[in-house]
């Protein structure tokens, strides 16, 4: 009986520890866009900051002319994809597929494409167009100012 009581104590403590770990490391999917980025268009207008200033010190990703209209560009090092669904409308999303965390590899025919299992995401809102992914790519914040696209 003493061995059973100890075994129960160890199992209970282990289960509680595992639950705490999952709670601490997990995410609810509702936080994918970081709050203000999910409901606000990213980078559709210029900020009123001075020309050389970069709010938050964001890294320049590209010039606006480098992002094709109806397409996009993947920045592998930053793990970000920037799209231009319509002329002058820029969006940014994580370049990490929500299915198996592979890096997306191409943007074509209106979708952001993952090479691992064939998931496709819309260039407009990163919604899943083809699985096996079931969640959209999380939005990333960008700033478009003076012909430059900056992260953050």
N, C-alpha and C. Protein backbone atom coordinates (compact mmCIF):
# COMPACT_ATOMS: atom_id res chain seq x y z
N UNK A 1 0.82 -1.19 0.00
CA UNK A 1 0.00 0.00 0.00
C UNK A 1 0.87 1.25 0.00
N UNK A 2 1.99 1.21 0.69
CA UNK A 2 2.90 2.34 0.71
C UNK A 2 3.44 2.64 -0.69
N UNK A 3 3.78 1.61 -1.45
CA UNK A 3 4.29 1.79 -2.81
C UNK A 3 3.22 2.40 -3.71
N UNK A 4 1.97 1.97 -3.55
CA UNK A 4 0.87 2.52 -4.35
C UNK A 4 0.65 3.99 -4.04
N UNK A 5 0.73 4.36 -2.76
CA UNK A 5 0.55 5.76 -2.38
C UNK A 5 1.65 6.63 -2.97
N UNK A 6 2.89 6.14 -2.94
CA UNK A 6 4.01 6.89 -3.53
C UNK A 6 3.84 7.01 -5.03
N UNK A 7 3.44 5.92 -5.68
CA UNK A 7 3.25 5.93 -7.12
C UNK A 7 2.18 6.96 -7.50
N UNK A 8 1.07 6.98 -6.74
CA UNK A 8 0.00 7.94 -6.98
C UNK A 8 0.50 9.38 -6.82
N UNK A 9 1.30 9.62 -5.80
CA UNK A 9 1.85 10.95 -5.55
C UNK A 9 2.75 11.39 -6.71
N UNK A 10 3.61 10.49 -7.16
CA UNK A 10 4.50 10.81 -8.27
C UNK A 10 3.70 11.08 -9.54
N UNK A 11 2.71 10.25 -9.84
CA UNK A 11 1.89 10.44 -11.04
C UNK A 11 1.10 11.74 -10.98
N UNK A 12 0.55 12.05 -9.81
CA UNK A 12 -0.22 13.28 -9.66
C UNK A 12 0.68 14.49 -9.84
N UNK A 13 1.86 14.47 -9.24
CA UNK A 13 2.80 15.58 -9.38
C UNK A 13 3.26 15.72 -10.82
N UNK A 14 3.50 14.60 -11.49
CA UNK A 14 3.92 14.63 -12.89
C UNK A 14 2.84 15.20 -13.78
N UNK A 15 1.59 14.82 -13.55
CA UNK A 15 0.48 15.33 -14.34
C UNK A 15 0.30 16.82 -14.12
N UNK A 16 0.43 17.27 -12.88
CA UNK A 16 0.30 18.70 -12.58
C UNK A 16 1.42 19.49 -13.25
N UNK A 17 2.63 18.95 -13.23
CA UNK A 17 3.76 19.61 -13.88
C UNK A 17 3.57 19.71 -15.38
N UNK A 18 3.08 18.63 -15.97
CA UNK A 18 2.84 18.63 -17.42
C UNK A 18 1.76 19.63 -17.78
N UNK A 19 0.71 19.71 -16.97
CA UNK A 19 -0.37 20.67 -17.23
C UNK A 19 0.16 22.10 -17.14
N UNK A 20 1.00 22.38 -16.17
CA UNK A 20 1.58 23.72 -16.03
C UNK A 20 2.47 24.05 -17.23
N UNK A 21 3.23 23.08 -17.70
CA UNK A 21 4.10 23.29 -18.85
C UNK A 21 3.30 23.60 -20.10
N UNK A 22 2.25 22.83 -20.34
CA UNK A 22 1.41 23.04 -21.52
C UNK A 22 0.73 24.40 -21.43
N UNK A 23 0.24 24.77 -20.26
CA UNK A 23 -0.42 26.06 -20.10
C UNK A 23 0.56 27.20 -20.32
N UNK A 24 1.75 27.08 -19.80
CA UNK A 24 2.75 28.13 -19.93
C UNK A 24 3.29 28.27 -21.33
N UNK A 25 3.44 27.19 -22.07
CA UNK A 25 4.05 27.23 -23.39
C UNK A 25 3.04 27.31 -24.51
N UNK A 26 1.79 26.99 -24.24
CA UNK A 26 0.79 26.95 -25.30
C UNK A 26 0.34 28.33 -25.70
N UNK A 27 -0.43 28.37 -26.80
CA UNK A 27 -1.02 29.63 -27.22
C UNK A 27 -2.41 29.32 -27.72
N UNK A 28 -3.28 30.27 -27.61
CA UNK A 28 -4.67 30.02 -27.92
C UNK A 28 -5.04 30.32 -29.34
N UNK A 29 -4.21 30.51 -30.25
CA UNK A 29 -4.61 30.75 -31.62
C UNK A 29 -5.31 32.10 -31.80
N UNK A 30 -6.00 32.63 -30.76
CA UNK A 30 -6.65 33.92 -30.86
C UNK A 30 -5.63 35.04 -30.84
N UNK A 31 -4.41 34.76 -30.43
CA UNK A 31 -3.39 35.77 -30.30
C UNK A 31 -2.49 35.82 -31.53
N UNK A 32 -2.86 35.17 -32.61
CA UNK A 32 -1.99 35.03 -33.76
C UNK A 32 -1.56 36.35 -34.39
N UNK A 33 -2.39 37.35 -34.34
CA UNK A 33 -2.04 38.59 -34.99
C UNK A 33 -1.44 39.63 -34.07
N UNK A 34 -1.29 39.32 -32.81
CA UNK A 34 -0.72 40.28 -31.89
C UNK A 34 -1.65 41.44 -31.60
N UNK A 35 -2.96 41.21 -31.62
CA UNK A 35 -3.91 42.25 -31.23
C UNK A 35 -4.18 43.23 -32.34
N UNK A 36 -3.47 44.38 -32.33
CA UNK A 36 -3.80 45.44 -33.26
C UNK A 36 -3.45 45.11 -34.70
N UNK A 37 -2.57 44.19 -34.96
CA UNK A 37 -2.18 43.88 -36.33
C UNK A 37 -3.24 43.06 -37.04
N UNK A 38 -4.07 42.32 -36.33
CA UNK A 38 -5.02 41.44 -37.00
C UNK A 38 -6.22 42.20 -37.56
N UNK A 39 -6.62 43.32 -36.95
CA UNK A 39 -7.78 44.04 -37.41
C UNK A 39 -7.43 45.29 -38.20
N UNK A 40 -6.18 45.65 -38.22
CA UNK A 40 -5.75 46.87 -38.88
C UNK A 40 -4.96 46.52 -40.14
N UNK A 41 -5.26 47.18 -41.26
CA UNK A 41 -4.45 46.92 -42.44
C UNK A 41 -2.99 47.25 -42.14
N UNK A 42 -2.08 46.42 -42.61
CA UNK A 42 -0.68 46.64 -42.32
C UNK A 42 -0.03 47.39 -43.46
N UNK A 43 0.44 48.57 -43.15
CA UNK A 43 1.25 49.30 -44.10
C UNK A 43 0.52 49.86 -45.30
N UNK A 44 -0.73 50.27 -45.17
CA UNK A 44 -1.42 50.82 -46.33
C UNK A 44 -1.26 52.33 -46.44
N UNK A 45 -0.79 52.97 -45.38
CA UNK A 45 -0.60 54.41 -45.44
C UNK A 45 0.70 54.79 -44.74
N UNK A 46 1.19 55.94 -45.07
CA UNK A 46 2.45 56.42 -44.49
C UNK A 46 2.20 57.03 -43.12
N UNK A 47 3.12 56.80 -42.19
CA UNK A 47 3.05 57.44 -40.89
C UNK A 47 3.53 58.87 -41.02
N UNK A 48 3.22 59.72 -40.03
CA UNK A 48 3.60 61.12 -40.08
C UNK A 48 5.01 61.37 -39.54
N UNK A 49 5.79 60.35 -39.32
CA UNK A 49 7.14 60.49 -38.78
C UNK A 49 8.05 61.14 -39.81
N UNK A 50 9.18 61.66 -39.35
CA UNK A 50 10.13 62.29 -40.26
C UNK A 50 10.72 61.25 -41.21
N UNK A 51 11.15 61.64 -42.41
CA UNK A 51 11.57 60.70 -43.45
C UNK A 51 12.63 59.70 -43.02
N UNK A 52 13.62 60.09 -42.25
CA UNK A 52 14.68 59.15 -41.87
C UNK A 52 14.32 58.31 -40.66
N UNK A 53 13.28 58.69 -39.95
CA UNK A 53 12.93 57.99 -38.71
C UNK A 53 12.23 56.68 -39.00
N UNK A 54 12.44 55.74 -38.11
CA UNK A 54 11.79 54.44 -38.23
C UNK A 54 11.15 54.11 -36.90
N UNK A 55 9.81 54.19 -36.80
CA UNK A 55 9.15 53.91 -35.54
C UNK A 55 9.55 52.53 -35.03
N UNK A 56 10.03 52.49 -33.81
CA UNK A 56 10.42 51.22 -33.21
C UNK A 56 11.71 50.66 -33.77
N UNK A 57 12.40 51.41 -34.65
CA UNK A 57 13.67 50.94 -35.17
C UNK A 57 13.54 49.75 -36.10
N UNK A 58 12.41 49.63 -36.81
CA UNK A 58 12.17 48.48 -37.66
C UNK A 58 13.18 48.34 -38.78
N UNK A 59 13.55 47.12 -39.05
CA UNK A 59 14.50 46.79 -40.10
C UNK A 59 13.85 46.95 -41.47
N UNK A 60 14.55 47.60 -42.41
CA UNK A 60 14.00 47.72 -43.75
C UNK A 60 14.06 46.37 -44.44
N UNK A 61 12.91 45.95 -44.97
CA UNK A 61 12.83 44.68 -45.69
C UNK A 61 13.02 44.87 -47.19
N UNK A 62 12.34 45.89 -47.74
CA UNK A 62 12.37 46.07 -49.20
C UNK A 62 11.84 47.44 -49.55
N UNK A 63 11.98 47.78 -50.80
CA UNK A 63 11.32 48.96 -51.36
C UNK A 63 9.95 48.52 -51.84
N UNK A 64 9.00 49.43 -51.83
CA UNK A 64 7.64 49.05 -52.24
C UNK A 64 7.62 48.50 -53.67
N UNK A 65 8.49 49.00 -54.53
CA UNK A 65 8.55 48.52 -55.92
C UNK A 65 9.09 47.11 -56.06
N UNK A 66 9.68 46.57 -54.99
CA UNK A 66 10.22 45.21 -55.03
C UNK A 66 9.16 44.13 -54.81
N UNK A 67 7.98 44.54 -54.33
CA UNK A 67 6.91 43.57 -54.04
C UNK A 67 5.93 43.59 -55.20
N UNK A 68 5.79 42.49 -55.93
CA UNK A 68 4.91 42.49 -57.11
C UNK A 68 3.43 42.61 -56.73
N UNK A 69 2.69 43.38 -57.52
CA UNK A 69 1.24 43.50 -57.33
C UNK A 69 0.62 42.14 -57.62
N UNK A 70 -0.25 41.66 -56.72
CA UNK A 70 -0.87 40.35 -56.88
C UNK A 70 0.05 39.21 -56.46
N UNK A 71 1.16 39.55 -55.82
CA UNK A 71 2.12 38.54 -55.40
C UNK A 71 2.76 38.91 -54.08
N UNK A 72 3.99 38.49 -53.90
CA UNK A 72 4.68 38.79 -52.65
C UNK A 72 6.12 38.34 -52.68
N UNK A 73 6.82 38.65 -51.61
CA UNK A 73 8.22 38.29 -51.46
C UNK A 73 8.44 37.69 -50.08
N UNK A 74 9.21 36.61 -50.05
CA UNK A 74 9.52 35.92 -48.78
C UNK A 74 10.89 36.38 -48.31
N UNK A 75 10.97 36.78 -47.05
CA UNK A 75 12.22 37.18 -46.42
C UNK A 75 12.59 36.08 -45.43
N UNK A 76 13.38 35.11 -45.92
CA UNK A 76 13.68 33.90 -45.15
C UNK A 76 14.36 34.19 -43.82
N UNK A 77 15.34 35.09 -43.83
CA UNK A 77 16.09 35.38 -42.61
C UNK A 77 15.18 35.94 -41.51
N UNK A 78 14.22 36.78 -41.90
CA UNK A 78 13.30 37.37 -40.94
C UNK A 78 12.05 36.52 -40.72
N UNK A 79 11.89 35.47 -41.54
CA UNK A 79 10.73 34.59 -41.49
C UNK A 79 9.42 35.36 -41.64
N UNK A 80 9.42 36.24 -42.67
CA UNK A 80 8.27 37.09 -42.96
C UNK A 80 8.00 37.04 -44.46
N UNK A 81 6.73 37.09 -44.82
CA UNK A 81 6.35 37.23 -46.22
C UNK A 81 5.53 38.51 -46.34
N UNK A 82 5.91 39.36 -47.31
CA UNK A 82 5.19 40.61 -47.56
C UNK A 82 4.48 40.45 -48.90
N UNK A 83 3.19 40.77 -48.90
CA UNK A 83 2.39 40.65 -50.12
C UNK A 83 1.82 42.02 -50.51
N UNK A 84 1.43 42.13 -51.78
CA UNK A 84 0.75 43.32 -52.29
C UNK A 84 -0.47 42.84 -53.09
N UNK A 85 -1.56 42.54 -52.37
CA UNK A 85 -2.74 42.00 -53.05
C UNK A 85 -3.28 42.95 -54.12
N UNK A 86 -3.25 44.26 -53.85
CA UNK A 86 -3.68 45.27 -54.81
C UNK A 86 -2.65 46.39 -54.79
N UNK A 87 -2.58 47.15 -55.85
CA UNK A 87 -1.62 48.26 -55.95
C UNK A 87 -1.65 49.13 -54.70
N UNK A 88 -0.49 49.27 -54.04
CA UNK A 88 -0.37 50.13 -52.86
C UNK A 88 -0.84 49.54 -51.55
N UNK A 89 -1.34 48.32 -51.56
CA UNK A 89 -1.82 47.66 -50.34
C UNK A 89 -0.83 46.56 -49.96
N UNK A 90 -0.12 46.76 -48.84
CA UNK A 90 0.90 45.81 -48.41
C UNK A 90 0.47 45.10 -47.14
N UNK A 91 0.71 43.80 -47.11
CA UNK A 91 0.38 42.96 -45.96
C UNK A 91 1.62 42.17 -45.59
N UNK A 92 1.72 41.79 -44.33
CA UNK A 92 2.85 40.97 -43.90
C UNK A 92 2.35 39.86 -43.00
N UNK A 93 2.93 38.68 -43.18
CA UNK A 93 2.54 37.50 -42.41
C UNK A 93 3.79 36.71 -42.04
N UNK A 94 3.65 35.87 -41.04
CA UNK A 94 4.74 34.96 -40.70
C UNK A 94 4.97 34.05 -41.90
N UNK A 95 6.23 33.73 -42.17
CA UNK A 95 6.56 32.81 -43.25
C UNK A 95 6.68 31.38 -42.75
N UNK A 96 6.25 31.13 -41.52
CA UNK A 96 6.32 29.80 -40.93
C UNK A 96 4.93 29.17 -41.02
N UNK A 97 4.83 28.06 -41.76
CA UNK A 97 3.55 27.37 -41.97
C UNK A 97 2.97 26.92 -40.63
N UNK A 98 1.68 27.10 -40.47
CA UNK A 98 1.01 26.73 -39.23
C UNK A 98 0.77 25.23 -39.11
N UNK A 99 1.05 24.46 -40.15
CA UNK A 99 0.85 23.01 -40.10
C UNK A 99 2.04 22.31 -39.45
N UNK A 100 3.22 22.43 -40.06
CA UNK A 100 4.39 21.70 -39.54
C UNK A 100 5.61 22.61 -39.36
N UNK A 101 5.37 23.92 -39.31
CA UNK A 101 6.40 24.91 -39.06
C UNK A 101 7.51 24.94 -40.12
N UNK A 102 7.21 24.53 -41.33
CA UNK A 102 8.15 24.68 -42.44
C UNK A 102 8.10 26.13 -42.91
N UNK A 103 9.16 26.59 -43.53
CA UNK A 103 9.18 27.93 -44.09
C UNK A 103 8.50 27.89 -45.46
N UNK A 104 7.56 28.80 -45.69
CA UNK A 104 6.91 28.85 -46.99
C UNK A 104 7.98 29.17 -48.04
N UNK A 105 7.74 28.77 -49.29
CA UNK A 105 8.81 28.89 -50.27
C UNK A 105 8.48 29.75 -51.48
N UNK A 106 7.22 29.90 -51.82
CA UNK A 106 6.86 30.68 -53.01
C UNK A 106 5.56 31.45 -52.78
N UNK A 107 5.38 32.48 -53.61
CA UNK A 107 4.13 33.22 -53.68
C UNK A 107 3.74 33.24 -55.15
N UNK A 108 2.61 32.61 -55.47
CA UNK A 108 2.17 32.58 -56.87
C UNK A 108 0.67 32.35 -56.95
N UNK A 109 0.06 32.84 -58.02
CA UNK A 109 -1.37 32.67 -58.27
C UNK A 109 -2.23 33.05 -57.08
N UNK A 110 -1.84 34.11 -56.38
CA UNK A 110 -2.65 34.61 -55.26
C UNK A 110 -2.49 33.86 -53.96
N UNK A 111 -1.51 32.94 -53.88
CA UNK A 111 -1.32 32.20 -52.63
C UNK A 111 0.15 32.17 -52.20
N UNK A 112 0.32 32.02 -50.89
CA UNK A 112 1.62 31.81 -50.27
C UNK A 112 1.72 30.30 -50.09
N UNK A 113 2.77 29.68 -50.59
CA UNK A 113 2.81 28.22 -50.70
C UNK A 113 3.89 27.57 -49.84
N UNK A 114 3.49 26.50 -49.14
CA UNK A 114 4.41 25.75 -48.31
C UNK A 114 4.85 24.49 -49.06
N UNK A 115 6.16 24.24 -49.14
CA UNK A 115 6.65 23.09 -49.89
C UNK A 115 6.52 21.76 -49.16
N UNK A 116 6.36 21.78 -47.85
CA UNK A 116 6.40 20.53 -47.08
C UNK A 116 5.21 19.60 -47.34
N UNK A 117 4.01 20.14 -47.23
CA UNK A 117 2.82 19.30 -47.40
C UNK A 117 1.77 19.94 -48.30
N UNK A 118 2.12 21.05 -48.95
CA UNK A 118 1.23 21.64 -49.95
C UNK A 118 0.22 22.65 -49.44
N UNK A 119 0.35 23.11 -48.21
CA UNK A 119 -0.60 24.12 -47.72
C UNK A 119 -0.45 25.40 -48.52
N UNK A 120 -1.58 26.11 -48.73
CA UNK A 120 -1.60 27.36 -49.47
C UNK A 120 -2.40 28.37 -48.65
N UNK A 121 -1.91 29.61 -48.63
CA UNK A 121 -2.53 30.67 -47.85
C UNK A 121 -2.79 31.87 -48.75
N UNK A 122 -3.91 32.57 -48.54
CA UNK A 122 -4.27 33.74 -49.33
C UNK A 122 -3.29 34.88 -49.11
N UNK A 123 -2.93 35.59 -50.20
CA UNK A 123 -2.03 36.73 -50.06
C UNK A 123 -2.74 37.92 -49.43
N UNK A 124 -4.07 37.90 -49.39
CA UNK A 124 -4.84 39.02 -48.85
C UNK A 124 -4.92 38.99 -47.33
N UNK A 125 -5.23 37.82 -46.76
CA UNK A 125 -5.41 37.73 -45.30
C UNK A 125 -4.77 36.50 -44.69
N UNK A 126 -4.00 35.75 -45.46
CA UNK A 126 -3.30 34.53 -45.02
C UNK A 126 -4.23 33.40 -44.61
N UNK A 127 -5.50 33.48 -45.01
CA UNK A 127 -6.45 32.40 -44.74
C UNK A 127 -6.01 31.15 -45.49
N UNK A 128 -6.32 29.99 -44.92
CA UNK A 128 -5.96 28.73 -45.56
C UNK A 128 -6.80 28.55 -46.82
N UNK A 129 -6.12 28.37 -47.95
CA UNK A 129 -6.79 28.10 -49.23
C UNK A 129 -6.76 26.61 -49.54
N UNK A 130 -5.71 25.93 -49.05
CA UNK A 130 -5.58 24.48 -49.23
C UNK A 130 -4.78 23.93 -48.06
N UNK A 131 -5.24 22.81 -47.50
CA UNK A 131 -4.59 22.20 -46.35
C UNK A 131 -3.41 21.35 -46.75
N UNK A 132 -2.82 20.73 -45.75
CA UNK A 132 -3.39 20.32 -44.46
C UNK A 132 -3.41 21.37 -43.35
N UNK A 133 -2.81 22.54 -43.52
CA UNK A 133 -2.89 23.56 -42.47
C UNK A 133 -4.35 23.91 -42.22
N UNK A 134 -4.67 24.20 -40.97
CA UNK A 134 -6.04 24.56 -40.61
C UNK A 134 -6.13 25.98 -40.06
N UNK A 135 -4.99 26.59 -39.76
CA UNK A 135 -4.96 27.95 -39.22
C UNK A 135 -4.23 28.87 -40.19
N UNK A 136 -4.67 30.13 -40.29
CA UNK A 136 -3.99 31.08 -41.17
C UNK A 136 -2.59 31.43 -40.65
N UNK A 137 -1.78 32.00 -41.51
CA UNK A 137 -0.48 32.50 -41.08
C UNK A 137 -0.73 33.73 -40.19
N UNK A 138 0.00 33.85 -39.08
CA UNK A 138 -0.18 35.02 -38.23
C UNK A 138 0.28 36.30 -38.94
N UNK A 139 -0.44 37.39 -38.70
CA UNK A 139 -0.07 38.69 -39.28
C UNK A 139 1.20 39.20 -38.60
N UNK A 140 1.99 39.94 -39.36
CA UNK A 140 3.18 40.62 -38.84
C UNK A 140 2.98 42.11 -39.07
N UNK A 141 3.53 42.93 -38.21
CA UNK A 141 3.39 44.37 -38.34
C UNK A 141 4.50 44.93 -39.23
N UNK A 142 4.10 45.72 -40.22
CA UNK A 142 5.06 46.43 -41.07
C UNK A 142 4.67 47.89 -41.13
N UNK A 143 5.63 48.70 -41.53
CA UNK A 143 5.39 50.13 -41.75
C UNK A 143 5.83 50.45 -43.17
N UNK A 144 4.97 51.13 -43.91
CA UNK A 144 5.31 51.54 -45.27
C UNK A 144 5.43 53.06 -45.24
N UNK A 145 6.64 53.54 -45.56
CA UNK A 145 6.90 54.97 -45.48
C UNK A 145 7.99 55.36 -46.46
N UNK A 146 7.72 56.37 -47.27
CA UNK A 146 8.72 56.86 -48.19
C UNK A 146 9.24 55.82 -49.16
N UNK A 147 8.39 54.92 -49.60
CA UNK A 147 8.81 53.89 -50.55
C UNK A 147 9.54 52.72 -49.92
N UNK A 148 9.64 52.69 -48.59
CA UNK A 148 10.34 51.60 -47.90
C UNK A 148 9.34 50.81 -47.05
N UNK A 149 9.57 49.51 -46.99
CA UNK A 149 8.77 48.63 -46.13
C UNK A 149 9.67 48.19 -44.99
N UNK A 150 9.23 48.48 -43.77
CA UNK A 150 10.01 48.14 -42.58
C UNK A 150 9.25 47.19 -41.69
N UNK A 151 9.97 46.31 -41.07
CA UNK A 151 9.40 45.39 -40.10
C UNK A 151 9.12 46.14 -38.81
N UNK A 152 7.94 45.95 -38.28
CA UNK A 152 7.60 46.58 -36.99
C UNK A 152 6.76 47.81 -37.13
